[in-house]
CSV table of C-alpha atoms in Angstrom, one decimal:
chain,number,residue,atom,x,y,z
A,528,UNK,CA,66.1,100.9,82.2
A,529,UNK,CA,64.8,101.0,85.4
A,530,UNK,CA,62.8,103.6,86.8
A,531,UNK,CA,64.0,103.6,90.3
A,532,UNK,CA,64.0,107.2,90.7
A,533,UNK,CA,60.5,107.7,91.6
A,534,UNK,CA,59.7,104.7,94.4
A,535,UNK,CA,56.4,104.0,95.6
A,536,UNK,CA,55.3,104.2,99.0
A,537,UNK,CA,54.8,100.9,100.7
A,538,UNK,CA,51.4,99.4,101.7
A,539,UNK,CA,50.1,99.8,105.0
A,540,UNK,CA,50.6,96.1,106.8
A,541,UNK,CA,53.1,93.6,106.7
A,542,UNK,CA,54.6,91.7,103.9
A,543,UNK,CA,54.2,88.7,106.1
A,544,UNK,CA,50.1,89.1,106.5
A,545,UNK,CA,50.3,88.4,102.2
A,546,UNK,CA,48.0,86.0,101.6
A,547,UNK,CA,50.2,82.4,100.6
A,548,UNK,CA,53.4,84.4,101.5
A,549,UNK,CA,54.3,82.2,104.6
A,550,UNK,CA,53.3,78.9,102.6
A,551,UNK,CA,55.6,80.2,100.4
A,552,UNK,CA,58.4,80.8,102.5
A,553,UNK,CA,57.9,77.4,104.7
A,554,UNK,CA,58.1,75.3,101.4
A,555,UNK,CA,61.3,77.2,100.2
A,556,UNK,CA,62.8,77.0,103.3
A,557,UNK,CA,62.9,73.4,103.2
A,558,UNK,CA,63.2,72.7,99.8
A,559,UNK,CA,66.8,75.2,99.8
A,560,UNK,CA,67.7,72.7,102.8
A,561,UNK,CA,68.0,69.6,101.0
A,562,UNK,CA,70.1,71.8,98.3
A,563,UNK,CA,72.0,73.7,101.1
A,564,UNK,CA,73.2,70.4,102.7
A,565,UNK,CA,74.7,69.1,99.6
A,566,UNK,CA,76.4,72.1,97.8
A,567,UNK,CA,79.4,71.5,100.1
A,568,UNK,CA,79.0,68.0,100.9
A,569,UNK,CA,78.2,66.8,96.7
A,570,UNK,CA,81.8,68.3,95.8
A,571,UNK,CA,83.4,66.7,98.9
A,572,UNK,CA,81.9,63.0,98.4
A,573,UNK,CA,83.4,63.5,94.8
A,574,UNK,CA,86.7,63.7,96.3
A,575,UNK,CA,85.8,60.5,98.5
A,576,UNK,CA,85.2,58.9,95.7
A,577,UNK,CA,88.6,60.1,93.8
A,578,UNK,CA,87.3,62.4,91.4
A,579,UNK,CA,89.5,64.9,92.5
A,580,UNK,CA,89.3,68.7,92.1
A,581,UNK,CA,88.2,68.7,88.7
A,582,UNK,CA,85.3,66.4,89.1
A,583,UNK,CA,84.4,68.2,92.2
A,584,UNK,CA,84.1,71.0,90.6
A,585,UNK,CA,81.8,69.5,88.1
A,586,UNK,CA,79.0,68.5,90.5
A,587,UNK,CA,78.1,71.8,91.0
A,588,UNK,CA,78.6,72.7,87.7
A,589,UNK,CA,76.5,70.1,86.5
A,590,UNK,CA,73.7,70.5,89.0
A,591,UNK,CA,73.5,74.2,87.7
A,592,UNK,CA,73.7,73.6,83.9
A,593,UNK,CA,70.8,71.5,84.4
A,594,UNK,CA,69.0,74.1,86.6
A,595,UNK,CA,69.3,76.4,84.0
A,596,UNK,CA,68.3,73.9,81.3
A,597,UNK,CA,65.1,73.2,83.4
A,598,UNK,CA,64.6,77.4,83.8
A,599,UNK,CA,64.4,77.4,80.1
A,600,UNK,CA,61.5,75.6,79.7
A,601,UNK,CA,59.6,76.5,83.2
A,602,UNK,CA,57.0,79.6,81.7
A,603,UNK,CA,55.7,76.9,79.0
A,604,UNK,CA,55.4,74.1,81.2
A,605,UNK,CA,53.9,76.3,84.1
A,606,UNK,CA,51.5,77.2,81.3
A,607,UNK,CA,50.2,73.9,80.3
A,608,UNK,CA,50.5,71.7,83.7
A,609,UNK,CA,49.8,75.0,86.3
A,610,UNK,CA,52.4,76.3,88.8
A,611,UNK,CA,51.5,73.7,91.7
A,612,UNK,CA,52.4,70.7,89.5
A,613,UNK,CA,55.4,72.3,88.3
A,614,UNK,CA,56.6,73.8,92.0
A,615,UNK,CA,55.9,70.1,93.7
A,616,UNK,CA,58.0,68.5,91.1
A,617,UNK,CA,60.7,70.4,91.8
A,618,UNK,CA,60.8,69.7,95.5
A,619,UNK,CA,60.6,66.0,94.0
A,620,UNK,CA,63.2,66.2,91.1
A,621,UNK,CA,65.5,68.0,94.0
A,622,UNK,CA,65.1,66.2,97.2
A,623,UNK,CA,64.7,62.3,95.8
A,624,UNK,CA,68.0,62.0,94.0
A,625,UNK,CA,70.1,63.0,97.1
A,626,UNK,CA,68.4,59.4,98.7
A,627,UNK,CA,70.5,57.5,96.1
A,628,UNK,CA,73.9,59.3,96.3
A,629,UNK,CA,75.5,57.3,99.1
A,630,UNK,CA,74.9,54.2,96.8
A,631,UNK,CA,76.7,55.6,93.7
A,632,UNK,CA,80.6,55.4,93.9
A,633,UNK,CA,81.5,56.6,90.4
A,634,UNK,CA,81.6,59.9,89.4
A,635,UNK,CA,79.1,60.1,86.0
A,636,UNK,CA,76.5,58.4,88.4
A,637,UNK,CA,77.1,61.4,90.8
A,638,UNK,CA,76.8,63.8,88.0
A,639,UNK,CA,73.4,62.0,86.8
A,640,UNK,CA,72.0,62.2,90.7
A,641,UNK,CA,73.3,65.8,90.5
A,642,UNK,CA,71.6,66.6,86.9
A,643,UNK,CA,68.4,65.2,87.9
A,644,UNK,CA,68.4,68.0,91.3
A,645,UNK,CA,69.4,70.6,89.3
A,646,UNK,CA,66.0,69.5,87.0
A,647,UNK,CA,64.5,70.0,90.7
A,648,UNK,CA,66.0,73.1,91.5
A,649,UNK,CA,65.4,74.9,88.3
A,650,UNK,CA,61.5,74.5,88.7
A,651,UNK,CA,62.0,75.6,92.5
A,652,UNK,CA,63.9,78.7,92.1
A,653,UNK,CA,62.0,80.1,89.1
A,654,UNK,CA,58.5,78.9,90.7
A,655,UNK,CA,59.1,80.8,93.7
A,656,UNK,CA,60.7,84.1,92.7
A,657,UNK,CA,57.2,83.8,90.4
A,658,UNK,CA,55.0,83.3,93.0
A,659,UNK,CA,57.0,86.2,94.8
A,660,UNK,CA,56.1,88.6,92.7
A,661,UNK,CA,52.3,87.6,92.0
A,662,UNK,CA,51.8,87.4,95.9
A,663,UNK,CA,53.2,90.8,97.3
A,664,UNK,CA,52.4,94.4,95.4
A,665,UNK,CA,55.4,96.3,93.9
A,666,UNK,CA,55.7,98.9,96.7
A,667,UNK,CA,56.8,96.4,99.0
A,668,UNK,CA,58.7,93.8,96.6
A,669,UNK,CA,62.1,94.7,98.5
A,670,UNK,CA,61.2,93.7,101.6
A,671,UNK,CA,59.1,90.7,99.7
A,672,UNK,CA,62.3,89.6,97.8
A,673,UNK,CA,64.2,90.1,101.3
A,674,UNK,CA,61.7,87.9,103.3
A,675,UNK,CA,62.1,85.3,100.5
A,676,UNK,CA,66.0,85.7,100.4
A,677,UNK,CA,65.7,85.4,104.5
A,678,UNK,CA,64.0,81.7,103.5
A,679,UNK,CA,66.5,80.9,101.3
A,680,UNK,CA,69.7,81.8,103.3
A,681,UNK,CA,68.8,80.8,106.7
A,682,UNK,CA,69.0,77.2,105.5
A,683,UNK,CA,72.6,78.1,103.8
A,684,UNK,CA,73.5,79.4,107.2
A,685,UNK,CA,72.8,76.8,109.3
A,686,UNK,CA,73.3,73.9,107.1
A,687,UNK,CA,76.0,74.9,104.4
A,688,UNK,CA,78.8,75.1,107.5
A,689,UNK,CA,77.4,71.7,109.1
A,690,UNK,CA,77.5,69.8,106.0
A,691,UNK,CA,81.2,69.3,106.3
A,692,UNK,CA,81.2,68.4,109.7
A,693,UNK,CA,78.6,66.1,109.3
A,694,UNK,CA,80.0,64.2,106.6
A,695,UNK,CA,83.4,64.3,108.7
A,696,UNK,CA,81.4,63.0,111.6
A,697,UNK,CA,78.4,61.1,110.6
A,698,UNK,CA,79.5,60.3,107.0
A,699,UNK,CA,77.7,61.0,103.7
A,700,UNK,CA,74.6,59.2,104.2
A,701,UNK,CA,73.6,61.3,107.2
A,702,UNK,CA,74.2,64.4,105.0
A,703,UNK,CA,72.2,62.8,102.0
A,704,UNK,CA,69.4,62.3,104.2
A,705,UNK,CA,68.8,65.7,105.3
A,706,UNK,CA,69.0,66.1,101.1
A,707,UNK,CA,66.0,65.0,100.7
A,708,UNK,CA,64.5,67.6,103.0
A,709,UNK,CA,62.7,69.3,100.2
A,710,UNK,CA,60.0,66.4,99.8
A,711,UNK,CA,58.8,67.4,103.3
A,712,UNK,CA,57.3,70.8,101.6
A,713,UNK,CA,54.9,68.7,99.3
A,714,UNK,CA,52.1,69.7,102.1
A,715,UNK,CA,52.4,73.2,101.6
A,716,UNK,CA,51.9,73.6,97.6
A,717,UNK,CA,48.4,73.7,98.0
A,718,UNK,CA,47.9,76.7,100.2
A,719,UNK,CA,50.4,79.1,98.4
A,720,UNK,CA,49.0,77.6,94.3
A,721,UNK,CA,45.7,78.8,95.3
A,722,UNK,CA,46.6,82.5,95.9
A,723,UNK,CA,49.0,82.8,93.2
A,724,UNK,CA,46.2,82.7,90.5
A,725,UNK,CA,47.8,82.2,87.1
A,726,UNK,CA,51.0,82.8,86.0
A,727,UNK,CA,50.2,83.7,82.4
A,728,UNK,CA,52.2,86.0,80.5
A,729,UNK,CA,50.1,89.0,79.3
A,730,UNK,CA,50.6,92.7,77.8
A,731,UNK,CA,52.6,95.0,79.7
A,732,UNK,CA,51.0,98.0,81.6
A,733,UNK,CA,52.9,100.3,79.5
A,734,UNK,CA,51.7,98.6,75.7
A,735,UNK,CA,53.1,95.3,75.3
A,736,UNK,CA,54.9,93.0,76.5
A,737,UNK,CA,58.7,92.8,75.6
A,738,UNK,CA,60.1,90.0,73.9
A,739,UNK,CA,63.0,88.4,75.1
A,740,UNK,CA,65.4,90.3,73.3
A,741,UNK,CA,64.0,93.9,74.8
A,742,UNK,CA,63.7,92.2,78.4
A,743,UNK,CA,67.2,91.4,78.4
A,744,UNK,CA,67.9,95.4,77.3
A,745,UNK,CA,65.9,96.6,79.9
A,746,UNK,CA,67.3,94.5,82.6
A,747,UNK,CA,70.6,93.9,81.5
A,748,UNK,CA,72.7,95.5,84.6
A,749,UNK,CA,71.2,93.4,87.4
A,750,UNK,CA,72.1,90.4,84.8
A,751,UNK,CA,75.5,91.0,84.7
A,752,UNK,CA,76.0,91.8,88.6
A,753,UNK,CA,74.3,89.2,89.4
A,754,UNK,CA,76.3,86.5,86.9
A,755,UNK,CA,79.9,88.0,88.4
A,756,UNK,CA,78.4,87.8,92.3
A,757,UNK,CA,77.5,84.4,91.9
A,758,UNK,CA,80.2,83.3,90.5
A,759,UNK,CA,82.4,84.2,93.4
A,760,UNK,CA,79.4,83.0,95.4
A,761,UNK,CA,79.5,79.0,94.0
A,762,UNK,CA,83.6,79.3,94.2
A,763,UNK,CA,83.2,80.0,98.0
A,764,UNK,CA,80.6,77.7,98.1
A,765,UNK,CA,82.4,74.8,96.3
A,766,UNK,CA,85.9,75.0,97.5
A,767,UNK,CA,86.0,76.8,101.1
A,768,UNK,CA,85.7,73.3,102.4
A,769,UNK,CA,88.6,71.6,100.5
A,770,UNK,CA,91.1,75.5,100.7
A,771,UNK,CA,90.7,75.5,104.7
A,772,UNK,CA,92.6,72.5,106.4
A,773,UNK,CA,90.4,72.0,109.7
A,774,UNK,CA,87.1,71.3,109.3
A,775,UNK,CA,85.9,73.6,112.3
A,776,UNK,CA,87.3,77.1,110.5
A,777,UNK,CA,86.2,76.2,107.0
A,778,UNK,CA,82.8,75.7,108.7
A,779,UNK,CA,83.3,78.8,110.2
A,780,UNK,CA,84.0,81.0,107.0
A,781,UNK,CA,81.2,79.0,105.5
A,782,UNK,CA,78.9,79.9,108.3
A,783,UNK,CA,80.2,83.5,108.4
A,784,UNK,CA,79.6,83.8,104.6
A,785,UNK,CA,76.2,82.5,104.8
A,786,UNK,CA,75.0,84.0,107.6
A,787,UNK,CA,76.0,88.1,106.4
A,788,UNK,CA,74.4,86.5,103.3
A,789,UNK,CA,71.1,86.6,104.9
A,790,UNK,CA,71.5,89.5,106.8
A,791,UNK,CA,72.0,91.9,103.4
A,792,UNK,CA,69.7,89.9,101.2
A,793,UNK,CA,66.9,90.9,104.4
A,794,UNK,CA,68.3,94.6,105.2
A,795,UNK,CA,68.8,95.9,102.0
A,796,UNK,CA,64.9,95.4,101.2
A,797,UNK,CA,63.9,98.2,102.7
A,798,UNK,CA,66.5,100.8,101.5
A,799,UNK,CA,65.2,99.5,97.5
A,800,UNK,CA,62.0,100.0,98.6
A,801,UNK,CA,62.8,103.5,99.6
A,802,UNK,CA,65.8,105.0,97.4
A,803,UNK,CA,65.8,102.1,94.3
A,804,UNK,CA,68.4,99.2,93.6
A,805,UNK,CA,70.2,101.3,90.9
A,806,UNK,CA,72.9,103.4,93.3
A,807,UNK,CA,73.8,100.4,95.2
A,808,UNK,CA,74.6,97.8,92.4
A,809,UNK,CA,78.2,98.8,92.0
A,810,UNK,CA,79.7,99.8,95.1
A,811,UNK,CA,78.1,96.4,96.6
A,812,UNK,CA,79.7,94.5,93.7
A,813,UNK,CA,83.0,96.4,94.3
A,814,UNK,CA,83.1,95.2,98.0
A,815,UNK,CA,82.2,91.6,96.5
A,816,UNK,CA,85.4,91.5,94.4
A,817,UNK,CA,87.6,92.4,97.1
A,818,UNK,CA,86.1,89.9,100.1
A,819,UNK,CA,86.6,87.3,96.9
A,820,UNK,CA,90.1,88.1,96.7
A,821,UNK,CA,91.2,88.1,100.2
A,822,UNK,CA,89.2,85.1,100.6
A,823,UNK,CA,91.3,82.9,98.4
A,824,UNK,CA,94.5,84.8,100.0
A,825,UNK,CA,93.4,84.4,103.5
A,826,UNK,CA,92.4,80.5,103.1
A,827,UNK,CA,95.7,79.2,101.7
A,828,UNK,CA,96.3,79.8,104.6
A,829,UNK,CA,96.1,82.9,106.5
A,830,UNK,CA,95.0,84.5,109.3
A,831,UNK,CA,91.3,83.4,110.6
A,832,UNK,CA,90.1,86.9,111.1
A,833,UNK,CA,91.4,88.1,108.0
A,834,UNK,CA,89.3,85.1,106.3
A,835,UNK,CA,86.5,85.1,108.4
A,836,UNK,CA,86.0,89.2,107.1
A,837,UNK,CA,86.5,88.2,103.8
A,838,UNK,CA,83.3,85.9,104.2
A,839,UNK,CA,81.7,88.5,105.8
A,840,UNK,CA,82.4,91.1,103.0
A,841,UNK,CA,81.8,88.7,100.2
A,842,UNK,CA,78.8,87.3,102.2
A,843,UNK,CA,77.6,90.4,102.3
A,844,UNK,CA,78.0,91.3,98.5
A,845,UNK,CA,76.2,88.1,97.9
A,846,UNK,CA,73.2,88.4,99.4
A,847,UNK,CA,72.2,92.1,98.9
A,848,UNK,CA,73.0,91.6,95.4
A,849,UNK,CA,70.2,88.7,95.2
A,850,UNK,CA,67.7,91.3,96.5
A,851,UNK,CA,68.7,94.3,94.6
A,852,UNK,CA,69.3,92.8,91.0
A,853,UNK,CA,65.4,90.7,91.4
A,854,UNK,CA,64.0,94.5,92.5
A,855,UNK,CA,65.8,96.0,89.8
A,856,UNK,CA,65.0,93.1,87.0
A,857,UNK,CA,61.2,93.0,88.0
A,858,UNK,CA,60.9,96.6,87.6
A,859,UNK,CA,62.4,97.3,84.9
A,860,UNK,CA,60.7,94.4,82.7
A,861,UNK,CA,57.5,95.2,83.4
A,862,UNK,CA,55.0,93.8,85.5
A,863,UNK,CA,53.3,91.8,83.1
A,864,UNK,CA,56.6,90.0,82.5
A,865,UNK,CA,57.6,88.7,85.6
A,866,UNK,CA,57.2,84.9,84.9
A,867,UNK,CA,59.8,85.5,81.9
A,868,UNK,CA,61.9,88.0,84.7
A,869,UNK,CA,62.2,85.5,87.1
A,870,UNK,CA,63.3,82.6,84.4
A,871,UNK,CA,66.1,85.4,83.1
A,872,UNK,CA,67.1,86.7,87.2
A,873,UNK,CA,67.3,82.8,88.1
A,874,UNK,CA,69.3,81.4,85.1
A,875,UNK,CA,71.8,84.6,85.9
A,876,UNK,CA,72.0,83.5,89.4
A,877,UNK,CA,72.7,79.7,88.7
A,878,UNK,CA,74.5,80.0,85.7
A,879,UNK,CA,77.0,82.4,87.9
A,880,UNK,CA,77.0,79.3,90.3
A,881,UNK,CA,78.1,76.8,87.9
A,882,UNK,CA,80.4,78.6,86.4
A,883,UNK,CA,82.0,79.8,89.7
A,884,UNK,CA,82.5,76.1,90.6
A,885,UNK,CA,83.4,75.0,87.1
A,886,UNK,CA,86.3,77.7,86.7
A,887,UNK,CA,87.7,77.8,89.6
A,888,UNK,CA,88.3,74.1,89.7
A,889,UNK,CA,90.1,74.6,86.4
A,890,UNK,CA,92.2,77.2,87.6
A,891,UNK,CA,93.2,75.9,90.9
A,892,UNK,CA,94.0,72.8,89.0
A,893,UNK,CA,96.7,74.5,86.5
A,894,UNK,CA,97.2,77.0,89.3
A,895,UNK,CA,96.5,77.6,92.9
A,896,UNK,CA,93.4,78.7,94.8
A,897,UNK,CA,94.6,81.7,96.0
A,898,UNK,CA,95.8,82.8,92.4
A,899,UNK,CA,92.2,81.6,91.0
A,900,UNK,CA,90.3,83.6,93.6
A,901,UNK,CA,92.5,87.2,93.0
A,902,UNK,CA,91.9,86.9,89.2
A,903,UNK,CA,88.4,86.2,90.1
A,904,UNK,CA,88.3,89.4,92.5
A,905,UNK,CA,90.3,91.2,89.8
A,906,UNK,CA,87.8,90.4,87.0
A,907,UNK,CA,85.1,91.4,89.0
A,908,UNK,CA,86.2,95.0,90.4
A,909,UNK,CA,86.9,95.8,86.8
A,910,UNK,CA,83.5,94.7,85.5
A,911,UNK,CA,81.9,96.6,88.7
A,912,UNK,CA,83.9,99.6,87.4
A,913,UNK,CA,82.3,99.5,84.1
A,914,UNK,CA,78.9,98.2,85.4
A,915,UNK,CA,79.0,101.3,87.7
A,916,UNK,CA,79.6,104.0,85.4
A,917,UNK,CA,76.9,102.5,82.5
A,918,UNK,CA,74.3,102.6,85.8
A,919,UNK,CA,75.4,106.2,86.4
A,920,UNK,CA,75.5,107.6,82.6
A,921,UNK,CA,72.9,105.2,81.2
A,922,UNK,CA,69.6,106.1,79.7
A,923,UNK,CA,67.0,106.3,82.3
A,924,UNK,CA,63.0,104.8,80.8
């Protein structure tokens, strides 16, 4: 388990002075761009396209299973080609593909355009949550992880509500275009590769290093609350376009979603510097479930303030969640292990994505949204419950 009890105190200077850290967050904040444009607007030119809900659904879902599928095999590669050559292909893999999607008019030629970005995306998340942790010293990894998760949701702010509105507007070309933003970080590999050193796995600092199967024991919780916050995440993400009937307030929940997102993923950095992730998993998670709920309530349809809180609180679940579960999952494995650590943190986040996208569009398919979105919530307040109360009685390392 974590030992969050006892936190160290932070470095004198800013995280922002680390050597390769603003490379680091330039390249991420473009590369996330290109992917933030096209999370809403992939699903909605599936529905152009008469694909429907359930193949909607499936573009997300298939852009994560093959993130994941590309995080499996990211430690060995990053071994034998170095992390540069790894980190520029996956601005590559994810930004290219997009330039091809306004051509394709059939759904499994979507799905191959999103398989080959989720290829990308796999070898960008895991590369830079690595290079995260090799860049900035433990004491301040909470307000590293929240600089980072600043890089990452700005884009989602700004570009995840005006993706519908542009592809209402300008059509899906425009928005396909501005997919391919992540090419633009090519320039900036260089400068953060040569202060991230190597990325080798090595023995831990406490004997040595834990296979997979004790990495997953020691990290376990921030697993699990981050799978059930993503999920809801990638639902919100997916379908708040197609729930809300004018453009202008779906863009408006996305926006408000987004935007909180940021905000916690950066303001709860300093608070796991100082007290440890470990007392704020569950309550967070609890507040997740119930902005999830209302959400799907609120949207179908509902009052706008009513839904635009519901982003807010869910927003807010999401993104704190991102920071506390990496602080927790880096800590407890070890620091020797963080190149396996951010391979596990990363497939938990995406594989919570997919899913949420994936089983939602199932639902809403045999039911309704709002009914898929409460179970959701439900599901998730119970699992906080139980997640909660292992966190509380658990063993401590």
């Amino acid at each position: 388990m974590v030992k969050d009890d006892v936190v160290a105190s932070p470095p004198d200077g800013s995280v922002w002075r680390a050597p390769g850290f603003l490379p680091l967050l330039t390249a991420t904040l473009l590369g996330f761009a290109g992917f933030a444009m096209l999370l809403p607007s992939g699903p909605m030119r599936a529905l152009e396209i008469g694909a429907g809900a359930e193949g909607a659904g499936l573009v997300n879902a298939v852009l994560m299973l093959f993130t994941v599928l590309a995080q499996l095999v990211v430690a060995p590669a990053t071994r034998r080609f170095g992390w540069a050559r790894c980190f520029a292909a996956g601005l590559l893999f994810l930004g290219l593909p997009s330039l091809a999607m306004p051509l394709l008019a059939e759904l499994n030629w979507l799905l191959a355009m999103s398989a080959l970005r989720g290829l990308g995306f796999g070898l960008l998340t895991v590369g830079g949550a690595t290079a995260v942790s090799l860049l900035v010293p433990p004491s301040a990894r909470g307000r590293a992880v929240g600089a980072y998760g600043l890089s990452i949701a700005l884009p989602q702010f700004l570009l995840t509500p005006l993706a519908p509105v542009a592809m209402e507007t300008a059509g899906f070309t425009a928005v396909a275009l501005a997919g391919a933003l992540p090419v633009a970080a090519l320039p900036w590999v260089s400068r953060i590769a040569r202060h991230v050193g190597s990325v080798e796995d090595g023995p831990d600092d406490d004997g040595e290093k834990p296979g997979w199967a004790a990495l997953l024991h020691r990290i376990w919780p921030s697993l699990v609350a981050l799978l059930l916050v993503t999920t809801g995440g990638g639902a919100v993400l997916t379908f708040a376009a197609e729930m809300v009937d004018a453009p202008a307030v779906a863009a408006l929940a996305l926006a408000a979603f987004t935007g909180v997102a940021a905000l916690g993923r950066w303001l709860i950095g300093g608070a796991a510097d100082r007290w440890g992730p470990r007392r704020f998993i569950a309550p967070v998670l609890l507040l997740g479930a119930a902005g999830f709920a209302v959400f799907g309530l609120a949207a179908s349809p509902g009052p706008v303030w009513l839904l635009l809180a519901a982003a807010g609180a869910s927003g807010f679940a999401y993104g704190s969640l991102q920071n506390l579960t990496l602080v927790y999952a880096f800590a407890g494995g070890g620091e020797r292990s963080r190149p396996r650590t951010s391979v596990v943190w990363n497939i938990g986040f995406d594989a919570g994505t997919g899913l949420g996208a994936l089983a939602i569009g199932q639902l809403s398919e045999a039911l309704t949204f709002p009914t898929a979105f409460l179970a959701m919530g439900a599901v998730i307040a119970g699992a906080a419950v139980v997640l909660g109360l292992a966190l509380r009685f658990g063993r401590r390392a």
